[in-house]
Short mmCIF file of C-alpha atoms and ligand atoms in Angstrom, two decimals:
data_model
loop_
_atom_site.label_atom_id
_atom_site.label_comp_id
_atom_site.label_asym_id
_atom_site.label_seq_id
_atom_site.Cartn_x
_atom_site.Cartn_y
_atom_site.Cartn_z
CA MET D 26 -40.96 -30.82 7.52
CA ALA D 27 -38.24 -32.35 9.71
CA ALA D 28 -34.80 -30.83 9.25
CA ALA D 29 -33.53 -34.15 7.89
CA ASP D 30 -36.16 -34.02 5.10
CA ALA D 31 -35.29 -30.48 3.94
CA VAL D 32 -34.30 -30.30 0.27
CA LEU D 33 -30.93 -28.56 -0.02
CA PRO D 34 -30.07 -26.96 -3.36
CA THR D 35 -27.24 -28.75 -5.15
CA ALA D 36 -24.08 -26.83 -5.97
CA GLY D 37 -23.73 -25.33 -9.44
CA HIS D 38 -27.37 -24.26 -9.96
CA GLY D 39 -29.21 -21.00 -9.55
CA ALA D 40 -28.69 -17.37 -10.53
CA MET D 41 -25.79 -16.70 -8.20
CA GLU D 42 -23.82 -19.80 -9.25
CA SER D 43 -24.29 -18.98 -12.96
CA TRP D 44 -23.15 -15.42 -12.33
CA LEU D 45 -20.05 -16.65 -10.46
CA GLN D 46 -19.24 -18.94 -13.38
CA SER D 47 -19.69 -16.13 -15.93
CA ARG D 48 -17.37 -13.81 -13.94
CA SER D 49 -14.81 -16.59 -13.70
CA ASP D 50 -15.01 -17.10 -17.50
CA VAL D 51 -14.41 -13.37 -18.09
CA ARG D 52 -11.32 -13.41 -15.85
CA GLU D 53 -10.02 -16.49 -17.61
CA ARG D 54 -10.47 -14.89 -21.07
CA ARG D 55 -8.70 -11.68 -19.98
CA GLY D 56 -5.80 -13.50 -18.34
CA LEU D 57 -6.73 -12.04 -14.95
CA VAL D 58 -7.03 -15.18 -12.83
CA ARG D 59 -5.24 -14.84 -9.50
CA ALA D 60 -4.09 -17.42 -6.98
CA ALA D 61 -3.11 -17.16 -3.35
CA SER D 62 -0.98 -20.28 -3.04
CA PRO D 63 1.22 -20.69 0.03
CA ILE D 64 4.89 -20.28 -0.91
CA ARG D 65 7.04 -23.27 -0.09
CA LEU D 66 9.58 -21.96 2.37
CA SER D 67 12.37 -24.16 1.09
CA ALA D 68 11.68 -22.97 -2.47
CA ALA D 69 11.31 -19.35 -1.31
CA GLY D 70 14.76 -19.59 0.23
CA ALA D 71 16.19 -20.60 -3.12
CA MET D 72 14.23 -17.95 -5.04
CA LEU D 73 15.41 -14.39 -5.46
CA ASP D 74 12.49 -12.38 -4.08
CA LEU D 75 11.92 -9.09 -5.90
CA ALA D 76 8.16 -9.15 -5.29
CA SER D 77 7.60 -8.61 -1.59
CA ASN D 78 7.52 -5.27 0.22
CA ASP D 79 9.93 -6.17 3.04
CA TYR D 80 12.24 -3.47 1.67
CA LEU D 81 14.66 -3.45 4.60
CA GLY D 82 14.50 -7.16 5.42
CA LEU D 83 13.15 -6.29 8.88
CA SER D 84 10.41 -8.98 8.93
CA ARG D 85 13.11 -11.54 9.78
CA ASP D 86 15.50 -9.29 11.67
CA PRO D 87 16.25 -11.06 15.00
CA ARG D 88 15.66 -7.84 16.97
CA VAL D 89 12.21 -7.47 15.41
CA THR D 90 11.17 -11.11 15.78
CA ALA D 91 12.43 -11.16 19.41
CA ALA D 92 10.24 -8.13 20.18
CA ALA D 93 7.24 -9.96 18.69
CA VAL D 94 7.93 -13.11 20.72
CA ASP D 95 8.32 -11.10 23.91
CA ALA D 96 4.98 -9.34 23.29
CA VAL D 97 3.19 -12.66 22.72
CA GLN D 98 4.59 -14.02 25.95
CA ARG D 99 3.61 -10.91 27.91
CA TYR D 100 0.23 -10.11 26.40
CA GLY D 101 -0.92 -13.22 24.50
CA ALA D 102 -1.58 -14.00 20.85
CA GLY D 103 -4.40 -11.48 20.45
CA ALA D 104 -5.41 -8.12 21.95
CA ARG D 105 -8.80 -9.61 22.96
CA ALA D 106 -10.90 -6.46 22.54
CA SER D 107 -11.28 -3.17 20.72
CA ARG D 108 -8.88 -0.40 21.72
CA VAL D 109 -11.80 1.56 23.20
CA VAL D 110 -12.97 -1.37 25.36
CA ASN D 111 -9.94 -2.92 27.05
CA GLY D 112 -7.73 -3.85 24.09
CA THR D 113 -5.25 -0.97 24.44
CA LEU D 114 -1.95 -2.43 25.63
CA PRO D 115 1.38 -0.81 26.49
CA VAL D 116 2.73 -2.07 23.11
CA HIS D 117 0.17 0.10 21.29
CA ALA D 118 1.18 3.23 23.18
CA GLU D 119 4.87 2.44 22.58
CA LEU D 120 4.24 1.85 18.86
CA GLU D 121 2.46 5.19 18.50
CA LYS D 122 5.32 6.93 20.33
CA GLN D 123 7.95 5.34 18.05
CA LEU D 124 5.99 6.22 14.90
CA CYS D 125 5.83 9.87 16.03
CA HIS D 126 9.54 9.82 16.80
CA LEU D 127 10.34 8.42 13.36
CA THR D 128 8.08 10.66 11.27
CA GLY D 129 8.05 13.85 13.35
CA ALA D 130 4.25 13.77 13.72
CA GLU D 131 2.61 15.11 16.85
CA SER D 132 0.28 12.13 17.38
CA ALA D 133 -0.38 8.66 16.00
CA LEU D 134 -3.24 6.18 16.18
CA ALA D 135 -2.58 2.54 15.25
CA PHE D 136 -5.08 0.47 13.27
CA SER D 137 -5.16 -3.25 12.41
CA SER D 138 -3.97 -2.57 8.85
CA GLY D 139 -3.03 0.22 6.48
CA TYR D 140 -6.25 -0.47 4.61
CA LEU D 141 -8.30 0.15 7.77
CA ALA D 142 -6.26 3.26 8.62
CA ASN D 143 -7.31 4.70 5.24
CA LEU D 144 -10.95 3.70 5.72
CA GLY D 145 -10.83 5.16 9.22
CA VAL D 146 -9.35 8.54 8.42
CA LEU D 147 -11.44 9.35 5.35
CA GLY D 148 -14.58 8.02 7.02
CA ALA D 149 -13.96 10.26 10.02
CA LEU D 150 -13.08 13.39 8.02
CA GLY D 151 -15.53 12.86 5.17
CA GLY D 152 -19.24 13.50 4.75
CA PRO D 153 -21.34 15.85 2.65
CA GLY D 154 -19.39 18.94 3.81
CA THR D 155 -15.96 17.61 2.81
CA LEU D 156 -14.80 17.39 -0.80
CA LEU D 157 -12.27 14.57 -1.28
CA ILE D 158 -9.87 15.16 -4.18
CA LEU D 159 -8.06 11.94 -5.08
CA ASP D 160 -5.13 11.46 -7.44
CA ALA D 161 -6.20 8.86 -10.04
CA HIS D 162 -3.39 6.50 -9.00
CA VAL D 163 -4.13 6.23 -5.28
CA HIS D 164 -4.43 2.80 -3.70
CA ALA D 165 -7.71 0.85 -3.77
CA SER D 166 -8.09 1.32 -0.01
CA LEU D 167 -8.30 5.11 -0.48
CA LEU D 168 -10.82 4.77 -3.29
CA ASP D 169 -12.94 2.46 -1.15
CA ALA D 170 -12.55 4.83 1.80
CA ALA D 171 -13.75 7.78 -0.31
CA ARG D 172 -16.78 5.80 -1.51
CA LEU D 173 -17.70 4.74 2.03
CA SER D 174 -17.25 8.23 3.47
CA ARG D 175 -20.40 9.68 1.80
CA SER D 176 -18.28 12.63 0.64
CA PRO D 177 -18.42 14.27 -2.76
CA VAL D 178 -15.36 12.92 -4.59
CA ALA D 179 -13.25 14.37 -7.42
CA ILE D 180 -10.68 12.13 -9.07
CA VAL D 181 -7.97 14.16 -10.80
CA PRO D 182 -5.47 12.95 -13.43
CA HIS D 183 -2.29 11.52 -11.92
CA GLY D 184 0.12 14.21 -10.71
CA ASP D 185 -1.93 17.05 -12.20
CA LEU D 186 -1.51 20.00 -9.81
CA GLY D 187 -3.57 22.28 -12.07
CA GLU D 188 -6.58 19.96 -11.75
CA VAL D 189 -6.12 19.82 -7.97
CA ALA D 190 -6.09 23.64 -7.89
CA THR D 191 -9.23 23.84 -10.02
CA ALA D 192 -11.07 21.34 -7.82
CA LEU D 193 -10.08 23.31 -4.71
CA GLN D 194 -11.01 26.69 -6.21
CA THR D 195 -14.40 25.64 -7.53
CA ARG D 196 -15.52 23.62 -4.53
CA THR D 197 -18.79 24.42 -2.82
CA GLN D 198 -18.04 22.44 0.35
CA PRO D 199 -16.56 24.17 3.41
CA ARG D 200 -13.84 21.52 3.85
CA ALA D 201 -11.57 19.64 1.44
CA VAL D 202 -8.94 16.92 1.66
CA VAL D 203 -6.48 16.24 -1.17
CA VAL D 204 -5.44 12.56 -1.15
CA VAL D 205 -2.13 11.33 -2.63
CA GLU D 206 0.56 8.72 -2.05
CA SER D 207 4.07 9.93 -1.30
CA LEU D 208 5.55 7.16 -3.48
CA TYR D 209 3.02 5.44 -5.69
CA SER D 210 2.67 1.71 -5.19
CA VAL D 211 2.72 0.48 -8.79
CA LEU D 212 4.66 3.02 -10.88
CA GLY D 213 6.94 3.95 -7.98
CA ASP D 214 6.88 7.67 -8.82
CA GLY D 215 6.57 10.40 -6.18
CA ALA D 216 4.05 13.18 -5.52
CA ASN D 217 5.13 16.83 -5.41
CA LEU D 218 4.38 17.18 -1.71
CA THR D 219 5.80 20.69 -1.29
CA ALA D 220 3.59 22.12 -4.02
CA LEU D 221 0.54 20.15 -2.88
CA ALA D 222 0.91 21.25 0.75
CA ALA D 223 1.23 24.91 -0.34
CA LEU D 224 -1.80 24.59 -2.61
CA CYS D 225 -3.83 23.04 0.20
CA ALA D 226 -2.73 25.74 2.67
CA SER D 227 -3.77 28.50 0.30
CA HIS D 228 -7.24 26.94 -0.11
CA ASP D 229 -7.83 26.05 3.54
CA ALA D 230 -7.67 22.33 2.73
CA TRP D 231 -5.89 19.33 4.22
CA LEU D 232 -3.41 17.09 2.47
CA LEU D 233 -3.58 13.37 3.27
CA VAL D 234 -0.41 11.54 2.24
CA ASP D 235 -0.39 7.75 2.22
CA GLU D 236 3.22 6.91 3.11
CA ALA D 237 2.79 3.12 2.70
CA HIS D 238 5.80 3.02 0.35
CA GLY D 239 7.59 6.07 1.79
CA ILE D 240 8.10 5.16 5.44
CA GLY D 241 11.39 3.32 5.89
CA VAL D 242 12.34 4.27 2.31
CA ALA D 243 12.31 8.04 1.64
CA GLY D 244 14.07 10.74 3.65
CA ALA D 245 16.50 8.42 5.47
CA GLY D 246 13.52 6.23 6.39
CA ARG D 247 11.51 8.97 8.06
CA GLY D 248 9.27 9.28 5.00
CA ALA D 249 8.79 11.70 2.14
CA VAL D 250 6.69 14.11 4.23
CA HIS D 251 9.57 14.50 6.69
CA ALA D 252 12.03 14.85 3.80
CA ALA D 253 9.91 17.67 2.35
CA GLY D 254 10.06 19.54 5.67
CA LEU D 255 6.33 19.03 6.22
CA ALA D 256 6.44 16.90 9.38
CA GLY D 257 4.11 18.47 11.92
CA ALA D 258 2.58 20.90 9.37
CA GLY D 259 -0.94 21.64 10.58
CA ASN D 260 -2.69 20.80 7.30
CA VAL D 261 -0.71 17.62 6.44
CA LEU D 262 -1.66 14.20 7.79
CA LEU D 263 -0.29 10.79 6.96
CA THR D 264 -1.30 7.19 6.87
CA VAL D 265 1.25 4.39 6.96
CA THR D 266 1.25 0.65 6.75
CA LEU D 267 3.40 -1.32 9.17
CA SER D 268 3.53 -4.23 6.71
CA LYS D 269 6.10 -3.07 4.16
CA ALA D 270 9.46 -1.53 5.19
CA LEU D 271 8.56 -2.03 8.86
CA GLY D 272 8.24 -5.77 8.21
CA ALA D 273 5.23 -6.34 10.50
CA GLN D 274 1.49 -5.87 10.10
CA GLY D 275 -0.94 -3.04 10.85
CA GLY D 276 -1.35 0.63 9.99
CA ALA D 277 -1.56 4.08 11.54
CA VAL D 278 -2.82 7.60 11.01
CA LEU D 279 -0.44 10.40 12.02
CA GLY D 280 -1.26 14.06 12.55
CA SER D 281 -2.28 16.49 15.27
CA ALA D 282 -3.50 15.51 18.74
CA ALA D 283 -6.93 16.91 17.81
CA LEU D 284 -7.07 14.61 14.78
CA ARG D 285 -6.15 11.58 16.94
CA GLU D 286 -8.87 12.47 19.43
CA HIS D 287 -11.44 12.80 16.63
CA LEU D 288 -10.45 9.44 15.09
CA LEU D 289 -10.46 7.64 18.42
CA ASN D 290 -14.05 8.76 18.90
CA THR D 291 -15.40 8.45 15.38
CA ALA D 292 -13.32 6.16 13.13
CA ARG D 293 -15.46 3.06 12.77
CA PRO D 294 -12.59 0.73 11.65
CA PHE D 295 -10.83 1.71 14.87
CA ILE D 296 -13.77 1.49 17.29
CA PHE D 297 -15.44 -1.63 15.89
CA ASP D 298 -12.30 -3.69 15.35
CA THR D 299 -10.19 -5.78 17.70
CA ALA D 300 -6.94 -3.96 18.47
CA LEU D 301 -3.77 -4.69 16.52
CA ALA D 302 -2.22 -7.98 17.73
CA PRO D 303 0.51 -7.43 20.37
CA ALA D 304 3.19 -9.23 18.32
CA ALA D 305 2.61 -7.01 15.29
CA ALA D 306 2.57 -3.82 17.38
CA ALA D 307 5.81 -4.71 19.16
CA ALA D 308 7.54 -5.81 15.95
CA ALA D 309 6.62 -2.59 14.12
CA SER D 310 7.65 -0.53 17.10
CA LYS D 311 11.10 -2.17 17.16
CA ALA D 312 11.44 -1.76 13.38
CA ALA D 313 10.65 1.97 13.67
CA GLN D 314 13.31 2.30 16.37
CA ILE D 315 15.90 0.49 14.22
CA ILE D 316 15.21 2.73 11.22
CA ALA D 317 15.41 5.91 13.31
CA ALA D 318 18.67 4.82 14.95
CA ASP D 319 20.51 3.48 11.90
CA PRO D 320 20.10 5.20 8.50
CA THR D 321 22.63 2.85 6.82
CA LEU D 322 19.96 0.22 6.17
CA VAL D 323 17.84 2.72 4.22
CA ALA D 324 20.93 4.01 2.39
CA ARG D 325 21.68 0.43 1.24
CA LEU D 326 18.12 0.06 -0.04
CA GLN D 327 18.41 3.32 -2.00
CA GLU D 328 21.75 2.25 -3.51
CA ASN D 329 20.32 -1.12 -4.53
CA ALA D 330 17.25 0.50 -6.10
CA ALA D 331 19.52 2.74 -8.19
CA THR D 332 21.74 -0.20 -9.20
CA LEU D 333 18.80 -2.41 -10.13
CA ALA D 334 17.21 0.30 -12.29
CA ARG D 335 20.54 1.02 -14.03
CA LEU D 336 21.21 -2.67 -14.71
CA CYS D 337 17.67 -3.18 -16.02
CA GLY D 338 18.00 -0.10 -18.28
CA ILE D 339 14.88 1.55 -16.84
CA GLU D 340 14.35 5.01 -15.42
CA ARG D 341 14.96 4.91 -11.67
CA SER D 342 11.94 5.78 -9.58
CA PRO D 343 12.57 7.44 -6.22
CA GLY D 344 11.48 4.59 -3.95
CA ALA D 345 12.05 0.85 -3.77
CA VAL D 346 9.47 0.01 -6.46
CA GLN D 347 10.72 -0.11 -10.05
CA SER D 348 8.20 -0.68 -12.82
CA ILE D 349 8.52 -2.37 -16.24
CA PRO D 350 5.52 -1.92 -18.62
CA MET D 351 4.24 -5.01 -20.49
CA VAL D 352 2.21 -5.22 -23.67
CA SER D 353 -0.80 -6.96 -22.05
CA ALA D 354 -1.96 -8.75 -18.93
CA ASP D 355 -1.25 -12.05 -20.66
CA HIS D 356 2.33 -11.01 -21.56
CA ALA D 357 2.89 -9.84 -17.99
CA VAL D 358 1.70 -13.17 -16.59
CA ARG D 359 3.89 -15.12 -19.02
CA ALA D 360 6.92 -12.92 -18.35
CA ALA D 361 6.52 -13.31 -14.57
CA ALA D 362 6.14 -17.10 -14.95
CA GLY D 363 9.33 -17.23 -17.04
CA LEU D 364 11.22 -15.28 -14.41
CA ARG D 365 9.87 -17.55 -11.68
CA ALA D 366 11.07 -20.60 -13.58
CA ALA D 367 14.53 -19.01 -13.66
CA GLY D 368 14.44 -18.43 -9.91
CA VAL D 369 13.35 -14.77 -9.69
CA ARG D 370 10.02 -13.76 -8.21
CA VAL D 371 8.65 -10.35 -9.35
CA GLY D 372 5.27 -8.66 -8.95
CA CYS D 373 2.88 -9.02 -11.87
CA PHE D 374 0.41 -6.12 -11.93
CA ARG D 375 -2.61 -6.20 -14.18
CA PRO D 376 -6.20 -4.97 -13.90
CA PRO D 377 -7.63 -4.14 -11.44
CA SER D 378 -4.35 -3.37 -9.65
CA VAL D 379 -3.01 -1.03 -12.33
CA PRO D 380 -4.83 2.27 -12.42
CA ASP D 381 -3.71 3.30 -15.90
CA GLY D 382 -4.53 0.04 -17.66
CA VAL D 383 -0.94 -0.82 -18.52
CA SER D 384 0.04 -4.21 -17.15
CA ARG D 385 3.54 -4.29 -15.77
CA LEU D 386 6.16 -6.16 -13.84
CA ARG D 387 6.90 -4.59 -10.50
CA VAL D 388 10.38 -5.13 -9.16
CA THR D 389 11.13 -4.15 -5.59
CA ALA D 390 14.65 -3.41 -4.47
CA GLN D 391 15.69 -4.58 -1.02
CA ALA D 392 18.50 -3.58 1.30
CA ASP D 393 20.06 -7.05 1.46
CA LEU D 394 20.37 -7.80 -2.28
CA THR D 395 23.92 -8.64 -3.36
CA PRO D 396 25.56 -7.25 -6.55
CA ALA D 397 25.56 -10.78 -8.04
CA GLU D 398 21.84 -11.23 -7.35
CA MET D 399 21.03 -7.89 -8.99
CA GLU D 400 23.20 -8.71 -12.05
CA TYR D 401 21.43 -12.06 -12.45
CA ALA D 402 17.91 -10.63 -12.07
CA ALA D 403 18.61 -7.65 -14.33
CA GLY D 404 19.96 -9.93 -17.09
CA LEU D 405 16.70 -11.88 -17.05
CA LEU D 406 14.56 -8.73 -16.83
CA ARG D 407 16.31 -7.17 -19.85
CA THR D 408 15.61 -10.32 -21.87
CA VAL D 409 11.98 -10.34 -20.76
CA ALA D 410 11.52 -6.65 -21.61
CA ARG D 411 12.85 -7.33 -25.14
CA ALA D 412 10.58 -10.37 -25.56
CA HIS D 413 7.45 -8.55 -24.32
CA PRO D 414 7.81 -4.92 -25.42
CA ALA D 415 5.22 -2.51 -24.06
CA ASN D 416 2.55 -1.11 -26.33
CA VAL D 417 0.52 1.20 -24.19
CA SER D 418 -2.17 1.96 -26.79
CA GLU D 419 -3.22 -1.72 -27.03
CA GLN D 420 -4.15 -1.61 -23.39
CA ALA D 421 -6.27 1.56 -23.50
CA GLY D 422 -9.45 1.14 -21.54
CA LEU D 423 -8.42 -1.84 -19.48
CA GLY D 424 -8.50 -1.37 -15.77
CA ARG D 425 -10.34 1.97 -15.69
CA ASN D 426 -13.08 0.49 -13.56
CA ARG D 427 -11.40 -1.35 -10.75
CA ASN D 428 -14.55 -3.37 -10.02
CA ASP D 429 -14.78 -4.67 -13.54
CA ILE D 430 -13.38 -8.17 -13.01
C1 LIG I 10 -0.44 2.71 -0.95
C2 LIG I 10 -0.99 1.67 -0.04
N1 LIG I 10 -1.84 2.04 0.93
C3 LIG I 10 -2.37 1.14 1.77
C4 LIG I 10 -2.06 -0.19 1.68
C5 LIG I 10 -2.71 -1.15 2.62
O1 LIG I 10 -1.85 -1.51 3.65
P1 LIG I 10 -2.04 -2.87 4.46
O2 LIG I 10 -1.45 -3.94 3.64
O3 LIG I 10 -1.35 -2.65 5.75
O4 LIG I 10 -3.51 -3.05 4.65
C6 LIG I 10 -1.16 -0.63 0.71
C7 LIG I 10 -0.81 -2.06 0.63
O5 LIG I 10 -0.73 -2.66 -0.37
C8 LIG I 10 -0.61 0.33 -0.18
O6 LIG I 10 0.24 -0.04 -1.15
#
């Protein structure tokens, strides 16, 4: 049959199309439909943004954007190859140096995103001989990384040190890695890093701390691991994203030189991926330098987080993320829409993003918020919290399986 005579199936028929439609119907019924609409820059300028993760406002800092422009002009728009072919540029080496300087780690290896850094490190350390013990609230990238790593996996209740100890004590594998976030991305609470590191040391295990929300925020910007006095500890390694407080894009794994060497040779998301774009590497590198040189920016962020929590009448969490529980996904969506209409953009977290099944508004403090802006937003948030009071029990069961949407 000539190509022109081939009968093409029409859209909307067949098993796959019906399945797509049924999944879409389920999302619609549960109030879980998402959109990725471009924000209108003029409108964004007029909106008060309490939803993004640019905690220090560095994504638009002229020193950071100038570094990105310079890197594009020197090296081009893309890195053109994997790091292990010929994609490693001076900006990558400089970025890794600045990240070590900021966090106190011995070595760093940059990836194209924080997500890939997590896939890379757990893939390279995992396997049948490594037990991975994950806190139930860790980010989706760490859960996916654990699944892909072919390791035995234990998921322990959030913040439960006793369960971590039991998993370590009863393990049959020679190696183990305990996986936590320094500051959790949705609830904003912190892990007890000192106790976890000691527990891991006493059981010959490693502690992997995802500092996505800690770098540039905790410990004068050097991260919660540094603040806990664990920088450079032999059994503690970190992952970071460059896309939140550092205002750029990309990720990194930080730890010993031996770890870096192992990742460079075995981490598939590093080897089989085009290197981080020069502009992003240079921007993140400059942001890391700014944070290390000037702790006042981070101090302003911390002050604003405390003020925002106090004005909203919620318990202050240690990082930039403040969390307000909502009665249901539908209430959370309606509350966020109401706030948007009044000129305030907040995060709306519902399954599968919330690990505990409680939908919530997520409000992120930023260093450049003014007292008047915080008063205005907090007034609205207090009204919203009264109109949509949380009822945790109604939500039981939702969101347990993060693939169930
Ligand atoms: C805790 C945590 N880890 C990893 C990531 C992934 O980072 P990136 O956006 O750079 O891929 C995120 C981003 O949302 C995060 O919150």
